[in-house]
Short mmCIF file of C-alpha atoms and ligand atoms in Angstrom, two decimals:
data_model
loop_
_atom_site.label_atom_id
_atom_site.label_comp_id
_atom_site.label_asym_id
_atom_site.label_seq_id
_atom_site.Cartn_x
_atom_site.Cartn_y
_atom_site.Cartn_z
CA UNK A 51 0.00 0.00 0.00
CA UNK A 52 1.14 3.54 -0.55
CA UNK A 53 -0.74 6.36 1.16
CA UNK A 54 -2.30 9.11 -0.90
CA UNK A 55 -1.39 12.51 0.50
CA UNK A 56 -4.44 14.76 0.01
CA UNK A 57 -4.75 18.51 0.40
CA UNK A 58 -7.84 19.35 2.48
CA UNK A 59 -10.24 20.41 -0.30
CA UNK A 60 -13.97 19.81 0.31
CA UNK A 61 -13.83 16.97 -2.18
CA UNK A 62 -10.92 15.26 -0.43
CA UNK A 63 -12.54 15.68 2.98
CA UNK A 64 -15.72 14.04 1.63
CA UNK A 65 -13.65 11.24 0.16
CA UNK A 66 -11.85 10.65 3.46
CA UNK A 67 -15.16 10.70 5.38
CA UNK A 68 -16.49 8.02 3.03
CA UNK A 69 -13.31 6.01 3.49
CA UNK A 70 -13.76 6.18 7.28
CA UNK A 71 -17.42 5.15 6.97
CA UNK A 72 -16.45 2.15 4.87
CA UNK A 73 -13.82 0.97 7.33
CA UNK A 74 -10.58 2.45 6.02
CA UNK A 75 -7.93 4.33 7.97
CA UNK A 76 -7.38 8.06 7.44
CA UNK A 77 -4.64 10.15 9.05
CA UNK A 78 -5.75 13.74 9.64
CA UNK A 79 -4.46 16.92 11.29
CA UNK A 80 -5.67 18.14 14.67
CA UNK A 81 -4.54 21.21 16.62
CA UNK A 82 -2.38 18.92 18.81
CA UNK A 83 -0.81 16.29 16.55
CA UNK A 84 -1.89 14.26 13.51
CA UNK A 85 -4.27 11.43 14.37
CA UNK A 86 -4.70 8.02 12.75
CA UNK A 87 -8.46 7.73 12.46
CA UNK A 88 -10.99 4.91 12.22
CA UNK A 89 -14.76 5.21 12.63
CA UNK A 90 -15.63 3.73 16.05
CA UNK A 91 -18.38 1.66 14.38
CA UNK A 92 -15.84 -0.12 12.12
CA UNK A 93 -14.20 -2.74 14.32
CA UNK A 94 -11.94 -4.05 11.55
CA UNK A 95 -10.54 -0.56 11.08
CA UNK A 96 -10.05 -0.15 14.84
CA UNK A 97 -7.99 -3.34 14.80
CA UNK A 98 -6.10 -1.89 11.82
CA UNK A 99 -5.02 1.10 13.93
CA UNK A 100 -3.21 -1.15 16.38
CA UNK A 101 -1.60 -3.09 13.55
CA UNK A 102 -0.44 0.01 11.69
CA UNK A 103 1.03 1.56 14.84
CA UNK A 104 2.42 -1.65 16.29
CA UNK A 105 0.62 -0.72 19.48
CA UNK A 106 -0.69 -3.18 22.12
CA UNK A 107 -4.44 -3.54 21.65
CA UNK A 108 -5.32 -3.11 25.32
CA UNK A 109 -4.35 0.54 25.02
CA UNK A 110 -7.52 2.64 24.79
CA UNK A 111 -8.07 5.14 21.97
CA UNK A 112 -9.49 8.65 22.14
CA UNK A 113 -12.84 9.09 20.35
CA UNK A 114 -13.04 12.39 18.45
CA UNK A 115 -16.34 14.17 17.89
CA UNK A 116 -17.47 17.23 15.93
CA UNK A 117 -18.57 20.38 17.80
CA UNK A 118 -22.14 20.00 18.97
CA UNK A 119 -22.23 16.24 18.23
CA UNK A 120 -24.89 14.29 20.10
CA UNK A 121 -23.00 12.15 22.63
CA UNK A 122 -26.03 10.05 23.56
CA UNK A 123 -25.02 6.39 23.68
CA UNK A 124 -21.33 7.17 23.25
CA UNK A 125 -20.89 8.32 26.86
CA UNK A 126 -22.98 6.96 29.74
CA UNK A 127 -24.30 10.33 30.83
CA UNK A 128 -23.73 14.04 30.19
CA UNK A 129 -22.93 15.26 33.69
CA UNK A 130 -22.83 18.94 34.74
CA UNK A 131 -19.04 18.61 35.22
CA UNK A 132 -18.59 17.36 31.67
CA UNK A 133 -20.87 20.04 30.37
CA UNK A 134 -18.87 22.78 32.08
CA UNK A 135 -15.57 21.51 30.68
CA UNK A 136 -17.02 21.05 27.20
CA UNK A 137 -18.40 24.60 27.23
CA UNK A 138 -15.10 26.04 28.41
CA UNK A 139 -12.55 24.06 26.38
CA UNK A 140 -14.20 22.40 23.37
CA UNK A 141 -13.37 22.50 20.59
CA UNK A 142 -9.80 22.23 21.88
CA UNK A 143 -6.99 20.15 23.35
CA UNK A 144 -8.85 18.55 26.28
CA UNK A 145 -9.76 14.84 26.47
CA UNK A 146 -12.37 13.79 29.03
CA UNK A 147 -12.21 10.26 30.44
CA UNK A 148 -15.77 9.35 31.46
CA UNK A 149 -17.97 6.24 31.79
CA UNK A 150 -18.66 4.92 28.30
CA UNK A 151 -22.08 4.58 26.71
CA UNK A 152 -23.47 1.31 25.34
CA UNK A 153 -22.76 2.22 21.70
CA UNK A 154 -19.03 2.74 22.32
CA UNK A 155 -17.26 -0.55 21.49
CA UNK A 156 -14.85 -2.09 23.99
CA UNK A 157 -12.39 -2.37 21.09
CA UNK A 158 -12.03 1.43 21.29
CA UNK A 159 -11.74 1.61 25.07
CA UNK A 160 -9.23 -1.19 25.49
CA UNK A 161 -11.86 -3.28 27.26
CA UNK A 162 -12.51 -0.62 29.90
CA UNK A 163 -15.87 0.82 30.94
CA UNK A 164 -14.55 4.33 30.39
CA UNK A 165 -13.87 6.27 27.21
CA UNK A 166 -11.59 9.17 26.36
CA UNK A 167 -13.48 11.70 24.27
CA UNK A 168 -12.45 14.99 22.71
CA UNK A 169 -13.59 17.58 20.20
CA UNK A 170 -10.60 18.96 18.27
CA UNK A 171 -10.45 22.56 17.03
CA UNK A 172 -8.46 22.11 13.83
CA UNK A 173 -10.79 23.14 10.98
CA UNK A 174 -9.88 20.13 8.83
CA UNK A 175 -10.56 17.73 11.72
CA UNK A 176 -13.90 19.44 12.36
CA UNK A 177 -14.99 19.18 8.71
CA UNK A 178 -13.92 15.54 8.54
CA UNK A 179 -15.75 14.63 11.77
CA UNK A 180 -18.90 16.44 10.65
CA UNK A 181 -18.89 14.63 7.32
CA UNK A 182 -18.21 11.24 8.93
CA UNK A 183 -21.15 11.48 11.33
CA UNK A 184 -19.85 9.00 13.92
CA UNK A 185 -17.02 9.45 16.44
CA UNK A 186 -13.57 8.76 15.05
CA UNK A 187 -11.07 6.90 17.21
CA UNK A 188 -7.60 8.31 16.68
CA UNK A 189 -4.30 7.85 18.43
CA UNK A 190 -1.36 9.93 17.29
CA UNK A 191 -0.35 8.82 13.77
CA UNK A 192 3.11 7.50 14.63
CA UNK A 193 4.56 4.09 15.25
CA UNK A 194 4.29 3.00 18.86
CA UNK A 195 6.83 4.68 21.15
CA UNK A 196 7.93 7.22 18.54
CA UNK A 197 7.52 10.98 18.40
CA UNK A 198 4.01 12.17 17.52
CA UNK A 199 3.67 13.68 14.03
CA UNK A 200 3.05 17.39 13.55
CA UNK A 201 3.41 17.37 9.74
CA UNK A 202 1.79 15.20 7.08
CA UNK A 203 5.33 14.36 5.92
CA UNK A 204 6.02 12.78 9.34
CA UNK A 205 2.98 10.51 8.92
CA UNK A 206 4.00 9.63 5.38
CA UNK A 207 7.50 8.65 6.49
CA UNK A 208 6.30 6.37 9.30
CA UNK A 209 2.96 4.99 8.12
CA UNK A 210 2.91 5.71 4.38
CA UNK A 211 3.29 2.03 3.51
CA UNK A 212 0.52 0.96 5.90
CA UNK A 213 -2.48 3.27 5.40
CA UNK A 214 -4.44 4.46 2.36
CA UNK A 215 -5.04 8.19 3.09
CA UNK A 216 -3.27 11.10 4.73
CA UNK A 217 -5.22 14.35 4.86
CA UNK A 218 -2.97 17.42 5.07
CA UNK A 219 -3.76 20.74 6.75
CA UNK A 220 -2.29 23.71 8.57
CA UNK A 221 0.47 22.96 11.06
CA UNK A 222 -0.96 22.01 14.49
CA UNK A 223 -1.21 25.13 16.69
CA UNK A 224 -0.57 23.28 19.95
CA UNK A 225 1.98 20.68 18.85
CA UNK A 226 1.75 18.26 21.80
CA UNK A 227 -1.04 15.83 22.73
CA UNK A 228 -4.21 16.94 24.51
CA UNK A 229 -4.52 17.24 28.26
CA UNK A 230 -6.34 14.15 29.56
CA UNK A 231 -8.57 14.65 32.60
CA UNK A 232 -10.30 11.71 34.26
CA UNK A 233 -13.76 12.37 35.67
CA UNK A 234 -14.14 8.79 36.94
CA UNK A 235 -13.44 9.54 40.61
CA UNK A 236 -14.81 12.15 42.99
CA UNK A 237 -11.85 14.38 42.26
CA UNK A 238 -10.95 15.16 38.63
CA UNK A 239 -7.39 14.01 37.87
CA UNK A 240 -4.89 14.92 35.15
CA UNK A 241 -3.73 11.70 33.48
CA UNK A 242 -1.60 13.49 30.89
CA UNK A 243 -0.52 17.16 31.07
CA UNK A 244 -1.10 19.31 27.99
CA UNK A 245 -1.76 22.87 26.90
CA UNK A 246 -4.80 23.13 29.19
CA UNK A 247 -3.51 23.15 32.77
CA UNK A 248 -4.95 21.80 36.03
CA UNK A 249 -5.28 25.41 37.19
CA UNK A 250 -7.46 26.30 34.20
CA UNK A 251 -9.70 23.30 34.85
CA UNK A 252 -9.96 24.16 38.55
CA UNK A 253 -10.97 27.70 37.65
CA UNK A 254 -13.86 26.39 35.54
CA UNK A 255 -15.05 23.67 37.93
CA UNK A 256 -14.42 25.50 41.19
CA UNK A 257 -13.07 22.30 42.78
CA UNK A 258 -9.51 21.06 43.30
CA UNK A 259 -8.05 18.93 40.51
CA UNK A 260 -5.43 16.24 41.14
CA UNK A 261 -2.31 17.33 39.29
CA UNK A 262 -0.41 15.00 37.01
CA UNK A 263 2.41 15.02 39.56
CA UNK A 264 0.09 13.65 42.26
CA UNK A 265 -1.48 11.12 39.90
CA UNK A 266 1.86 9.72 38.73
CA UNK A 267 3.08 9.30 42.33
CA UNK A 268 0.18 6.91 43.05
CA UNK A 269 1.49 3.40 42.41
CA UNK A 270 -0.12 1.78 39.39
CA UNK A 271 -1.83 5.08 38.71
CA UNK A 272 -2.96 4.33 35.18
CA UNK A 273 -0.95 1.77 33.29
CA UNK A 274 -3.46 2.05 30.45
CA UNK A 275 -2.26 5.48 29.46
CA UNK A 276 0.47 4.72 26.96
CA UNK A 277 1.73 8.29 27.29
CA UNK A 278 2.44 7.26 30.89
CA UNK A 279 5.09 4.75 29.87
CA UNK A 280 8.52 5.91 31.01
CA UNK A 281 10.06 5.85 27.56
CA UNK A 282 7.80 7.25 24.90
CA UNK A 283 7.86 10.02 22.33
CA UNK A 284 11.52 9.28 21.51
CA UNK A 285 13.52 10.06 18.38
CA UNK A 286 16.43 7.77 17.42
CA UNK A 287 18.88 10.43 18.57
CA UNK A 288 19.65 10.46 22.28
CA UNK A 289 18.00 13.43 24.01
CA UNK A 290 19.70 15.28 26.87
CA UNK A 291 17.85 18.00 28.75
CA UNK A 292 20.22 20.40 30.45
CA UNK A 293 20.72 24.02 31.49
CA UNK A 294 23.11 26.40 29.72
CA UNK A 295 25.56 26.17 32.63
CA UNK A 296 26.31 22.51 31.84
CA UNK A 297 27.21 22.98 28.17
CA UNK A 298 30.70 24.39 28.62
CA UNK A 299 32.06 21.24 30.30
CA UNK A 300 30.85 18.86 27.56
CA UNK A 301 33.14 16.85 25.31
CA UNK A 302 31.34 16.14 22.03
CA UNK A 303 32.21 13.43 19.55
CA UNK A 304 29.01 12.85 17.58
CA UNK A 305 27.03 15.20 15.40
CA UNK A 306 24.80 17.16 17.77
CA UNK A 307 21.71 19.36 17.58
CA UNK A 308 21.44 22.06 20.27
CA UNK A 309 17.95 23.48 20.87
CA UNK A 310 17.30 26.39 23.20
CA UNK A 311 15.90 29.86 23.64
CA UNK A 312 17.87 31.82 26.24
CA UNK A 313 20.81 33.99 25.09
CA UNK A 314 23.05 32.13 27.50
CA UNK A 315 22.20 28.66 26.15
CA UNK A 316 22.50 29.77 22.54
CA UNK A 317 25.87 31.43 23.21
CA UNK A 318 27.18 28.27 24.90
CA UNK A 319 25.88 26.19 21.98
CA UNK A 320 27.74 28.43 19.53
CA UNK A 321 30.88 27.96 21.60
CA UNK A 322 30.44 24.17 21.34
CA UNK A 323 30.16 24.48 17.59
CA UNK A 324 33.40 26.45 17.39
CA UNK A 325 35.14 23.89 19.55
CA UNK A 326 33.85 20.64 18.04
CA UNK A 327 32.55 21.38 14.53
CA UNK A 328 29.54 19.14 13.92
CA UNK A 329 27.13 21.05 16.13
CA UNK A 330 23.88 22.52 14.80
CA UNK A 331 22.07 25.19 16.74
CA UNK A 332 18.33 25.82 16.62
CA UNK A 333 16.84 28.84 18.40
CA UNK A 334 13.21 28.65 19.55
CA UNK A 335 10.97 31.37 20.93
CA UNK A 336 11.00 31.44 24.75
CA UNK A 337 7.21 31.00 25.13
CA UNK A 338 6.15 27.58 26.50
CA UNK A 339 3.42 27.33 23.86
CA UNK A 340 5.90 28.01 21.06
CA UNK A 341 8.38 25.46 22.41
CA UNK A 342 5.55 22.90 22.58
CA UNK A 343 4.51 23.72 19.03
CA UNK A 344 8.05 23.19 17.69
CA UNK A 345 9.04 20.33 20.00
CA UNK A 346 8.27 17.20 17.99
CA UNK A 347 9.34 18.57 14.60
CA UNK A 348 12.63 19.62 16.21
CA UNK A 349 13.22 16.16 17.71
CA UNK A 350 12.50 14.58 14.33
CA UNK A 351 14.87 17.04 12.69
CA UNK A 352 17.69 15.58 14.74
CA UNK A 353 17.07 12.22 13.06
CA UNK A 354 16.61 13.79 9.63
CA UNK A 355 19.94 15.59 9.99
CA UNK A 356 21.60 12.38 11.19
CA UNK A 357 22.46 13.87 14.57
CA UNK A 358 23.31 11.26 17.18
CA UNK A 359 22.18 13.45 20.06
CA UNK A 360 20.09 16.47 20.97
CA UNK A 361 21.00 18.90 23.73
CA UNK A 362 17.70 20.50 24.71
CA UNK A 363 17.59 23.51 27.02
CA UNK A 364 16.04 22.65 30.37
CA UNK A 365 12.81 24.64 30.81
CA UNK A 366 11.70 26.21 34.10
CA UNK A 367 10.02 23.88 36.61
CA UNK A 368 6.79 25.89 36.67
CA UNK A 369 3.20 24.84 35.77
CA UNK A 370 3.29 26.56 32.36
CA UNK A 371 6.19 24.30 31.37
CA UNK A 372 4.72 21.10 32.83
CA UNK A 373 3.55 19.54 29.56
CA UNK A 374 6.84 20.29 27.76
CA UNK A 375 8.83 18.95 30.72
CA UNK A 376 6.70 15.80 30.69
CA UNK A 377 7.40 15.10 26.99
CA UNK A 378 11.10 15.93 27.35
CA UNK A 379 11.40 13.59 30.31
CA UNK A 380 9.99 10.74 28.26
CA UNK A 381 11.98 11.60 25.12
CA UNK A 382 15.17 11.50 27.19
CA UNK A 383 14.33 8.41 29.29
O1 TXA B 277 -4.04 15.20 21.26
C1 TXA B 277 -4.39 14.03 21.29
O2 TXA B 277 -4.99 13.54 22.25
C2 TXA B 277 -4.05 13.15 20.07
C3 TXA B 277 -4.85 13.65 18.88
C4 TXA B 277 -4.72 12.77 17.68
O3 TXA B 277 -6.20 13.84 19.24
N1 TXA B 277 -4.30 11.79 20.34
C5 TXA B 277 -3.52 11.06 21.15
O4 TXA B 277 -3.87 9.73 21.20
O5 TXA B 277 -2.59 11.50 21.77
P1 TXA B 277 -2.94 8.61 21.79
O6 TXA B 277 -3.65 7.32 21.53
O7 TXA B 277 -1.57 8.72 21.27
O8 TXA B 277 -3.02 8.85 23.31
C6 TXA B 277 -4.26 8.70 23.94
C7 TXA B 277 -4.09 8.50 25.41
C8 TXA B 277 -3.47 7.16 25.64
O9 TXA B 277 -2.37 7.34 26.49
C9 TXA B 277 -4.60 6.37 26.23
O10 TXA B 277 -4.13 5.40 27.07
C10 TXA B 277 -5.43 7.45 26.93
O11 TXA B 277 -5.38 8.48 26.01
N2 TXA B 277 -6.83 7.04 27.11
C11 TXA B 277 -7.79 6.92 26.19
N3 TXA B 277 -8.92 6.43 26.72
C12 TXA B 277 -8.67 6.24 28.03
C13 TXA B 277 -9.43 5.73 29.13
N4 TXA B 277 -10.65 5.30 28.97
N5 TXA B 277 -8.83 5.67 30.34
C14 TXA B 277 -7.56 6.08 30.51
N6 TXA B 277 -6.80 6.57 29.52
C15 TXA B 277 -7.33 6.64 28.30
MG1 MG B 278 0.56 8.71 21.00
#
């Protein structure tokens, strides 16, 4: 098989919606990362997602819905808490884990009674979901354990020989996977940090939210969240996360990509280049959102440029950097 790469014209979106309805896989852009979609009603296609990714089939998938979609039967109940979060953050990068409805197949939920559901804000995703008419299960469109794709070319490189369609679209605004909040227990809990923070969710709900830090300290917290595996989101290059002050003492042998944003880090990286030669330096904007947006493409670039390692500037240890720190920790594990 060789994937067709389609620009997001109305005609192509209709064609991809029909493909989804008839049980084929379609990769599509969202505001977080590209997803590998299958209609939740097409169990053969759901199985195909796990095959294409090489992902264990007990890992649950996120079901994507269009704005205003009727969730009856897909989730057990529309609670006031859900409603508040949907009103505040949908469409957008927030996944709600809630009790599943009877129409939602266990194949999507990894055999669990709960389902992760989200309404993306990328216009191409919205048009595709509207045209498809049923929820679309979609993990990130990468091979298991690898860096999530933020360009259609990333999907083509990794899954092009395994899926029939890749829908293109504007570069994801957010760049890292959605925040996942579980509403299964009395206290909402962050299972995966993302662009929407615990503080923002607390402000909307008016109740305390268990931070990702607290959740991950609980033994066996949620082994079903594949993003919770220690090593995940990794390029082939080795990733080191370190502050500017540690660059000067390094001895480099292999081709290296340095990525940072402070003047100090970039100056130290330039000094490394003068000393050792094969050192590439990439400057990012110092805003957490901009670093998140560029993160995965930058990690992939290291592989594309045949760098053996990446030296990534260590971000601040503050809530606004939590999601980036989380992904960097896993990429460097
Ligand atoms: O931003 C995103 O969420 C992207 C785009 C494509 O929407 N999707 C994504 O999917 O990151 P994936 O499969 O790579 O990660 C989904 C995470 C997994 O770690 C999965 O275990 C968790 O969501 N998840 C889904 N349903 C769940 C459930 N019922 N209980 C606990 N975790 C769940
Ligand atoms: Mg993923």
